Amino acid sequence: MTKIQNYVENVFAGLPKTKEAVEMKLGIIDSMEEKYSELLSMGKNENEAFGEVIADFGSIEEIREELGLAQPRYESVLREGSHAPSAPLETTDASSDPDNFNQFQKKFRLAITTGVLFCILALIGTLVTERISGEDSNAPAIVFFCFIAVAVGIFVYFGMQYSAYENKRAAQSVRHTSQNRGNEIVDALCGIIMLVATVIFLFLGFFGSLWHPGWVVFPIGGVICGIVDIVAKLWKKS
Amino acid sequence: MGGDILISSDVIRGYNDTIVLSLLRRKDSYGYEISKEIDRLSGGKYQIKETTLYSTVNRLEKNGYIASYYGSETFGKRRTYYRITSAGLGYYREKCEEWELTKRVIDCFVKEDFMEGKGEQPDD
């Protein structure tokens, strides 16, 4: 694979491989390769030529718009805790209907309930395993992490889809900027809260060896983030 | 203030279709040749991005304003050529008229003495 092919394939990787998308991708590759050859024959060195060709690539957003895909917004602050990172999803073509969204909401509620259930099972499972296999075994920890991993997986997956729906609806409504500004503040707060939680955790761990009850700061941080988010939403409504 | 003035991306976005169609009116062409011609005919003032060009071409084909066909093989690669359709010609004529009207309207409000930097500066 040439460097140009590699670059374009990577940029197009997040998009569904429909006939249209693939045709556009291949056309762009051909065009860039031809330009590259011409620049080389004009005497430019490989890096210069490659740089120029990449600079003229444009924006994958234009391709997304043309394909009618959701336009995910990448928040500048990493959203942790009860938020999930927003990321592009290939399957959101049907997400503009209110019916789809309602269906999704039901699934979402079920998913969150299941996730919470798994968290509770994690605790119960750990205690039970500890009873069975005694104090020195690793089994309780393994059981705990397995259940938590499933719960986190559920939260992250459905959280991402929820964000994608939200972004699509935000893109369709006109009152853009005030919502985004509000979201940015909440996200910034969330980031700060989780960073503070991390600092406290490390402190407790290194200075107090309290890794064990110390980890509790993270779920607490997540819950505080959730509260901040709800408060912000109520604030916005008023 | 100052620095290079660039083409309004909002405006040019509305006329990428027109630009590509005007080239295909003269002769059938393919991707890279089209973007080179745009650069040349605009006097270097508009270098269309790859994504812009190909999303434009996709849209034009989807709407039936252009049709694609494979050209003869060169170096084992078959180029996709585009030709304008009669529907495309009609659409092109419409867009030209639209531009003439737009130009006339905006010109009512763009005064030449502002363009030299003389006259009042707007408050920021």
Tab-separated table of C-alpha atoms in Angstrom:
chain	number	residue	atom	x	y	z
A	1	MET	CA	0.000	0.000	0.000
A	2	THR	CA	1.346	3.420	-0.845
A	3	LYS	CA	1.538	6.169	1.771
A	4	ILE	CA	-1.336	7.982	0.103
A	5	GLN	CA	-3.527	4.896	0.006
A	6	ASN	CA	-2.733	4.249	3.643
A	7	TYR	CA	-3.669	7.804	4.622
A	8	VAL	CA	-6.953	7.875	2.735
A	9	GLU	CA	-7.954	4.385	3.886
A	10	ASN	CA	-7.363	5.460	7.471
A	11	VAL	CA	-9.436	8.601	7.114
A	12	PHE	CA	-12.270	6.661	5.486
A	13	ALA	CA	-12.027	3.819	7.997
A	14	GLY	CA	-14.844	5.116	10.177
A	15	LEU	CA	-17.313	5.266	7.307
A	16	PRO	CA	-19.647	2.520	6.087
A	17	LYS	CA	-18.329	0.800	2.996
A	18	THR	CA	-21.179	1.672	0.680
A	19	LYS	CA	-20.650	1.795	-3.070
A	20	GLU	CA	-20.788	5.597	-3.018
A	21	ALA	CA	-18.264	5.901	-0.216
A	22	VAL	CA	-15.847	3.464	-1.810
A	23	GLU	CA	-16.105	5.192	-5.193
A	24	MET	CA	-15.341	8.549	-3.629
A	25	LYS	CA	-12.464	7.071	-1.685
A	26	LEU	CA	-10.897	5.420	-4.736
A	27	GLY	CA	-11.391	8.549	-6.813
A	28	ILE	CA	-9.643	10.630	-4.182
A	29	ILE	CA	-6.763	8.153	-3.993
A	30	ASP	CA	-6.307	8.180	-7.773
A	31	SER	CA	-6.398	11.946	-7.898
A	32	MET	CA	-3.891	12.308	-5.075
A	33	GLU	CA	-1.549	9.733	-6.615
A	34	GLU	CA	-1.589	11.572	-9.927
A	35	LYS	CA	-0.912	14.906	-8.276
A	36	TYR	CA	1.895	13.281	-6.287
A	37	SER	CA	3.547	11.919	-9.428
A	38	GLU	CA	3.293	15.288	-11.105
A	39	LEU	CA	4.880	17.056	-8.144
A	40	LEU	CA	7.719	14.534	-8.130
A	41	SER	CA	8.308	15.037	-11.838
A	42	MET	CA	8.435	18.789	-11.171
A	43	GLY	CA	11.418	18.133	-8.972
A	44	LYS	CA	9.918	18.174	-5.494
A	45	ASN	CA	11.190	15.632	-3.051
A	46	GLU	CA	8.939	12.874	-1.736
A	47	ASN	CA	8.116	14.526	1.579
A	48	GLU	CA	7.314	17.899	0.060
A	49	ALA	CA	5.098	16.298	-2.540
A	50	PHE	CA	3.341	14.146	0.021
A	51	GLY	CA	2.788	17.147	2.288
A	52	GLU	CA	1.262	19.183	-0.526
A	53	VAL	CA	-0.978	16.354	-1.583
A	54	ILE	CA	-2.227	15.781	1.960
A	55	ALA	CA	-2.810	19.506	2.471
A	56	ASP	CA	-5.239	19.429	-0.444
A	57	PHE	CA	-7.161	16.478	0.924
A	58	GLY	CA	-9.919	18.514	2.541
A	59	SER	CA	-12.214	17.327	5.283
A	60	ILE	CA	-13.819	13.937	5.814
A	61	GLU	CA	-16.838	15.849	7.158
A	62	GLU	CA	-17.717	16.788	3.577
A	63	ILE	CA	-17.823	13.128	2.654
A	64	ARG	CA	-19.956	12.383	5.699
A	65	GLU	CA	-22.383	15.147	4.798
A	66	GLU	CA	-22.587	13.855	1.266
A	67	LEU	CA	-23.339	10.349	2.519
A	68	GLY	CA	-25.944	11.730	4.916
A	69	LEU	CA	-24.223	10.426	8.022
A	70	ALA	CA	-24.394	11.703	11.563
A	71	GLN	CA	-21.947	14.427	12.326
A	72	PRO	CA	-20.322	13.571	15.636
A	73	ARG	CA	-18.789	16.383	17.565
A	74	TYR	CA	-15.491	15.730	19.271
A	75	GLU	CA	-15.537	17.424	22.674
A	76	SER	CA	-12.286	19.047	23.673
A	77	VAL	CA	-12.404	17.744	27.237
A	78	LEU	CA	-12.345	14.000	27.802
A	79	ARG	CA	-15.685	13.063	29.280
A	80	GLU	CA	-15.333	10.488	32.024
A	81	GLY	CA	-17.449	9.229	34.856
A	82	SER	CA	-21.058	8.793	33.955
A	83	HIS	CA	-20.533	10.244	30.485
A	84	ALA	CA	-19.282	8.162	27.610
A	85	PRO	CA	-16.909	9.533	24.965
A	86	SER	CA	-18.643	10.640	21.813
A	87	ALA	CA	-17.321	8.755	18.850
A	88	PRO	CA	-18.453	8.196	15.269
A	89	LEU	CA	-20.791	5.271	14.773
A	90	GLU	CA	-21.422	3.597	11.455
A	91	THR	CA	-24.898	2.407	12.289
A	92	THR	CA	-26.587	5.713	12.947
A	93	ASP	CA	-28.197	6.142	9.539
A	94	ALA	CA	-31.632	5.403	10.936
A	95	SER	CA	-31.250	7.594	13.975
A	96	SER	CA	-33.061	10.655	12.721
A	97	ASP	CA	-36.599	9.295	13.158
A	98	PRO	CA	-38.273	9.941	16.497
A	99	ASP	CA	-39.588	6.370	16.399
A	100	ASN	CA	-36.098	4.965	16.210
A	101	PHE	CA	-35.064	7.184	19.046
A	102	ASN	CA	-37.947	6.038	21.248
A	103	GLN	CA	-37.121	2.426	20.513
A	104	PHE	CA	-33.537	3.159	21.326
A	105	GLN	CA	-34.501	4.900	24.572
A	106	LYS	CA	-36.237	1.750	25.754
A	107	LYS	CA	-33.200	-0.324	24.901
A	108	PHE	CA	-31.033	2.258	26.594
A	109	ARG	CA	-32.960	2.138	29.847
A	110	LEU	CA	-32.821	-1.639	29.810
A	111	ALA	CA	-29.083	-1.521	29.118
A	112	ILE	CA	-28.385	0.877	31.965
A	113	THR	CA	-30.447	-1.260	34.342
A	114	THR	CA	-28.525	-4.334	33.244
A	115	GLY	CA	-25.248	-2.507	33.709
A	116	VAL	CA	-26.151	-1.457	37.225
A	117	LEU	CA	-27.274	-5.014	37.905
A	118	PHE	CA	-23.874	-6.269	36.842
A	119	CYS	CA	-22.213	-3.801	39.195
A	120	ILE	CA	-24.291	-5.128	42.066
A	121	LEU	CA	-23.580	-8.698	40.993
A	122	ALA	CA	-19.910	-7.810	41.010
A	123	LEU	CA	-20.074	-6.899	44.674
A	124	ILE	CA	-22.217	-9.865	45.640
A	125	GLY	CA	-20.162	-12.234	43.515
A	126	THR	CA	-16.968	-11.007	45.110
A	127	LEU	CA	-18.275	-11.555	48.637
A	128	VAL	CA	-19.606	-15.007	47.779
A	129	THR	CA	-16.385	-16.023	46.071
A	130	GLU	CA	-14.402	-14.798	49.020
A	131	ARG	CA	-16.494	-16.977	51.342
A	132	ILE	CA	-15.955	-19.990	49.127
A	133	SER	CA	-12.299	-19.697	48.252
A	134	GLY	CA	-10.897	-18.019	51.327
A	135	GLU	CA	-8.867	-14.899	51.957
A	136	ASP	CA	-5.723	-15.680	49.996
A	137	SER	CA	-7.184	-16.562	46.653
A	138	ASN	CA	-7.345	-14.229	43.663
A	139	ALA	CA	-10.719	-15.571	42.607
A	140	PRO	CA	-12.845	-12.824	44.245
A	141	ALA	CA	-10.895	-10.115	42.431
A	142	ILE	CA	-11.245	-11.913	39.126
A	143	VAL	CA	-14.976	-12.345	39.630
A	144	PHE	CA	-15.268	-8.671	40.515
A	145	PHE	CA	-13.413	-7.485	37.430
A	146	CYS	CA	-15.330	-9.765	35.105
A	147	PHE	CA	-18.677	-8.402	36.209
A	148	ILE	CA	-17.424	-4.820	36.220
A	149	ALA	CA	-15.924	-5.237	32.759
A	150	VAL	CA	-19.286	-6.326	31.398
A	151	ALA	CA	-21.059	-3.437	33.141
A	152	VAL	CA	-18.550	-0.896	31.859
A	153	GLY	CA	-18.782	-2.334	28.380
A	154	ILE	CA	-22.549	-1.916	28.426
A	155	PHE	CA	-22.327	1.646	29.751
A	156	VAL	CA	-19.710	2.713	27.237
A	157	TYR	CA	-21.439	1.136	24.245
A	158	PHE	CA	-24.877	2.499	24.983
A	159	GLY	CA	-23.453	5.764	26.204
A	160	MET	CA	-21.744	6.251	22.851
A	161	GLN	CA	-24.935	5.530	20.951
A	162	TYR	CA	-26.844	7.924	23.183
A	163	SER	CA	-24.291	10.645	22.502
A	164	ALA	CA	-24.576	10.007	18.797
A	165	TYR	CA	-28.364	10.401	18.984
A	166	GLU	CA	-28.003	13.544	21.039
A	167	ASN	CA	-25.543	15.023	18.592
A	168	LYS	CA	-27.777	14.223	15.658
A	169	ARG	CA	-30.721	15.909	17.299
A	170	ALA	CA	-28.597	18.850	18.321
A	171	ALA	CA	-27.432	19.186	14.715
A	172	GLN	CA	-31.042	19.268	13.577
A	173	SER	CA	-32.231	21.897	16.020
A	174	VAL	CA	-31.386	25.529	15.453
A	175	ARG	CA	-30.532	26.567	19.009
A	176	HIS	CA	-27.031	25.264	18.766
A	177	THR	CA	-24.578	27.421	20.576
A	178	SER	CA	-26.211	27.829	23.969
A	179	GLN	CA	-26.595	24.064	24.309
A	180	ASN	CA	-23.016	23.452	23.323
A	181	ARG	CA	-21.680	26.063	25.666
A	182	GLY	CA	-23.654	24.489	28.516
A	183	ASN	CA	-22.363	21.052	27.562
A	184	GLU	CA	-18.803	22.310	27.470
A	185	ILE	CA	-19.039	23.631	31.019
A	186	VAL	CA	-20.497	20.363	32.282
A	187	ASP	CA	-17.851	18.365	30.454
A	188	ALA	CA	-15.095	20.548	31.827
A	189	LEU	CA	-16.466	20.116	35.355
A	190	CYS	CA	-16.682	16.389	34.825
A	191	GLY	CA	-13.111	16.226	33.666
A	192	ILE	CA	-11.991	18.175	36.693
A	193	ILE	CA	-14.014	15.993	39.056
A	194	MET	CA	-12.515	12.792	37.678
A	195	LEU	CA	-8.998	14.189	37.739
A	196	VAL	CA	-9.477	15.210	41.368
A	197	ALA	CA	-10.783	11.705	42.079
A	198	THR	CA	-7.664	10.262	40.484
A	199	VAL	CA	-5.407	12.509	42.553
A	200	ILE	CA	-7.193	11.525	45.760
A	201	PHE	CA	-6.955	7.859	44.801
A	202	LEU	CA	-3.228	8.047	44.151
A	203	PHE	CA	-2.726	9.980	47.374
A	204	LEU	CA	-4.600	7.413	49.442
A	205	GLY	CA	-2.770	4.623	47.703
A	206	PHE	CA	0.785	5.843	47.921
A	207	PHE	CA	0.614	7.556	51.274
A	208	GLY	CA	-1.936	5.405	53.045
A	209	SER	CA	-1.804	2.123	51.118
A	210	LEU	CA	-5.563	2.544	50.974
A	211	TRP	CA	-5.894	1.231	47.388
A	212	HIS	CA	-8.716	-0.936	48.595
A	213	PRO	CA	-11.319	1.354	49.966
A	214	GLY	CA	-9.573	4.121	48.021
A	215	TRP	CA	-10.986	3.002	44.642
A	216	VAL	CA	-14.376	4.133	45.875
A	217	VAL	CA	-13.476	7.697	44.802
A	218	PHE	CA	-14.074	6.727	41.183
A	219	PRO	CA	-17.678	5.596	41.421
A	220	ILE	CA	-18.275	8.566	43.727
A	221	GLY	CA	-16.700	10.847	41.141
A	222	GLY	CA	-18.892	9.332	38.473
A	223	VAL	CA	-21.994	9.864	40.566
A	224	ILE	CA	-21.039	13.492	41.268
A	225	CYS	CA	-20.557	14.000	37.515
A	226	GLY	CA	-24.023	12.609	36.947
A	227	ILE	CA	-25.471	14.969	39.561
A	228	VAL	CA	-23.670	17.944	38.011
A	229	ASP	CA	-25.039	16.985	34.611
A	230	ILE	CA	-28.624	16.712	35.874
A	231	VAL	CA	-28.344	19.980	37.799
A	232	ALA	CA	-26.983	21.686	34.689
A	233	LYS	CA	-29.859	20.388	32.598
A	234	LEU	CA	-32.440	21.611	35.133
A	235	TRP	CA	-30.624	24.938	35.281
A	236	LYS	CA	-30.786	25.254	31.511
A	237	LYS	CA	-34.489	24.539	31.465
A	238	SER	CA	-35.261	27.259	34.007
B	1	MET	CA	-6.976	43.234	10.727
B	2	GLY	CA	-5.554	42.827	7.273
B	3	GLY	CA	-3.922	39.711	5.962
B	4	ASP	CA	-5.108	37.687	3.002
B	5	ILE	CA	-8.746	37.743	2.119
B	6	LEU	CA	-9.984	34.278	1.240
B	7	ILE	CA	-12.961	33.159	-0.780
B	8	SER	CA	-16.077	32.806	1.322
B	9	SER	CA	-16.421	29.080	1.858
B	10	ASP	CA	-20.184	29.444	2.296
B	11	VAL	CA	-20.547	31.034	-1.102
B	12	ILE	CA	-18.210	28.714	-2.933
B	13	ARG	CA	-19.983	25.730	-1.401
B	14	GLY	CA	-23.114	26.758	-3.246
B	15	TYR	CA	-21.307	26.929	-6.563
B	16	ASN	CA	-19.030	23.896	-6.625
B	17	ASP	CA	-21.703	22.122	-8.655
B	18	THR	CA	-21.755	24.989	-11.135
B	19	ILE	CA	-17.978	25.068	-11.415
B	20	VAL	CA	-17.669	21.355	-12.142
B	21	LEU	CA	-20.574	21.406	-14.611
B	22	SER	CA	-19.059	24.335	-16.515
B	23	LEU	CA	-15.909	22.300	-17.094
B	24	LEU	CA	-17.793	19.215	-18.195
B	25	ARG	CA	-19.741	21.374	-20.655
B	26	ARG	CA	-16.568	21.958	-22.610
B	27	LYS	CA	-15.419	18.372	-22.544
B	28	ASP	CA	-15.655	15.143	-20.599
B	29	SER	CA	-13.066	14.900	-17.905
B	30	TYR	CA	-11.900	12.992	-14.835
B	31	GLY	CA	-11.108	13.895	-11.217
B	32	TYR	CA	-7.577	15.233	-11.228
B	33	GLU	CA	-7.937	16.968	-14.578
B	34	ILE	CA	-11.030	18.772	-13.279
B	35	SER	CA	-9.250	20.062	-10.187
B	36	LYS	CA	-6.280	21.222	-12.277
B	37	GLU	CA	-8.568	23.107	-14.635
B	38	ILE	CA	-10.355	24.779	-11.709
B	39	ASP	CA	-7.015	25.951	-10.383
B	40	ARG	CA	-5.921	27.187	-13.797
B	41	LEU	CA	-9.155	28.934	-14.803
B	42	SER	CA	-9.537	30.639	-11.438
B	43	GLY	CA	-6.063	32.065	-11.819
B	44	GLY	CA	-4.861	30.038	-8.875
B	45	LYS	CA	-7.442	31.644	-6.580
B	46	TYR	CA	-9.463	28.505	-5.979
B	47	GLN	CA	-7.809	25.163	-5.336
B	48	ILE	CA	-10.650	22.776	-4.790
B	49	LYS	CA	-10.051	20.166	-2.108
B	50	GLU	CA	-10.220	16.487	-3.009
B	51	THR	CA	-13.104	15.796	-0.635
B	52	THR	CA	-15.014	18.775	-2.002
B	53	LEU	CA	-14.516	17.723	-5.598
B	54	TYR	CA	-15.482	14.119	-5.116
B	55	SER	CA	-18.469	14.826	-2.905
B	56	THR	CA	-19.614	17.333	-5.568
B	57	VAL	CA	-19.176	14.788	-8.327
B	58	ASN	CA	-21.035	12.198	-6.270
B	59	ARG	CA	-23.922	14.572	-5.717
B	60	LEU	CA	-24.080	15.569	-9.381
B	61	GLU	CA	-24.140	11.947	-10.446
B	62	LYS	CA	-26.765	11.066	-7.845
B	63	ASN	CA	-28.990	13.871	-9.166
B	64	GLY	CA	-28.503	12.785	-12.769
B	65	TYR	CA	-26.639	15.932	-13.816
B	66	ILE	CA	-23.550	13.991	-14.871
B	67	ALA	CA	-22.895	10.413	-15.894
B	68	SER	CA	-19.730	8.395	-15.463
B	69	TYR	CA	-18.003	5.939	-17.746
B	70	TYR	CA	-14.694	4.145	-17.811
B	71	GLY	CA	-12.021	5.481	-20.104
B	72	SER	CA	-9.413	3.326	-21.800
B	73	GLU	CA	-6.741	1.731	-19.675
B	74	THR	CA	-3.532	3.554	-18.940
B	75	PHE	CA	-0.884	1.661	-16.982
B	76	GLY	CA	-3.451	-0.949	-16.067
B	77	LYS	CA	-5.746	1.586	-14.407
B	78	ARG	CA	-9.141	2.509	-15.824
B	79	ARG	CA	-10.032	6.114	-15.264
B	80	THR	CA	-13.563	7.178	-14.452
B	81	TYR	CA	-14.645	9.937	-16.831
B	82	TYR	CA	-17.640	12.175	-16.317
B	83	ARG	CA	-19.880	13.763	-18.907
B	84	ILE	CA	-22.644	16.298	-18.431
B	85	THR	CA	-26.230	15.257	-19.136
B	86	SER	CA	-29.036	17.382	-20.577
B	87	ALA	CA	-30.504	17.653	-17.103
B	88	GLY	CA	-27.096	18.883	-16.009
B	89	LEU	CA	-27.089	21.542	-18.698
B	90	GLY	CA	-30.485	22.772	-17.518
B	91	TYR	CA	-29.312	22.885	-13.920
B	92	TYR	CA	-26.155	24.716	-14.960
B	93	ARG	CA	-28.170	27.387	-16.738
B	94	GLU	CA	-30.333	27.829	-13.635
B	95	LYS	CA	-27.324	28.222	-11.373
B	96	CYS	CA	-25.774	30.797	-13.734
B	97	GLU	CA	-28.947	32.861	-13.608
B	98	GLU	CA	-29.040	32.476	-9.848
B	99	TRP	CA	-25.501	33.772	-9.595
B	100	GLU	CA	-26.226	36.773	-11.797
B	101	LEU	CA	-29.137	37.693	-9.565
B	102	THR	CA	-27.142	37.132	-6.379
B	103	LYS	CA	-24.287	39.218	-7.706
B	104	ARG	CA	-26.593	42.084	-8.605
B	105	VAL	CA	-28.211	42.046	-5.157
B	106	ILE	CA	-24.961	41.941	-3.188
B	107	ASP	CA	-23.445	44.622	-5.386
B	108	CYS	CA	-26.136	46.992	-4.193
B	109	PHE	CA	-24.560	46.801	-0.758
B	110	VAL	CA	-20.868	46.416	-1.508
B	111	LYS	CA	-19.525	49.914	-2.052
B	112	GLU	CA	-16.190	50.292	-3.806
B	113	ASP	CA	-14.816	52.891	-1.424
B	114	PHE	CA	-14.938	50.311	1.410
B	115	MET	CA	-12.813	47.887	-0.580
B	116	GLU	CA	-9.694	50.058	-0.365
B	117	GLY	CA	-9.808	50.143	3.425
B	118	LYS	CA	-10.914	53.748	3.370
B	119	GLY	CA	-14.093	54.930	5.033
B	120	GLU	CA	-15.437	53.733	8.340
B	121	GLN	CA	-14.169	50.613	10.018
B	122	PRO	CA	-16.952	48.558	11.560
B	123	ASP	CA	-16.867	48.168	15.345
B	124	ASP	CA	-15.760	44.701	16.517
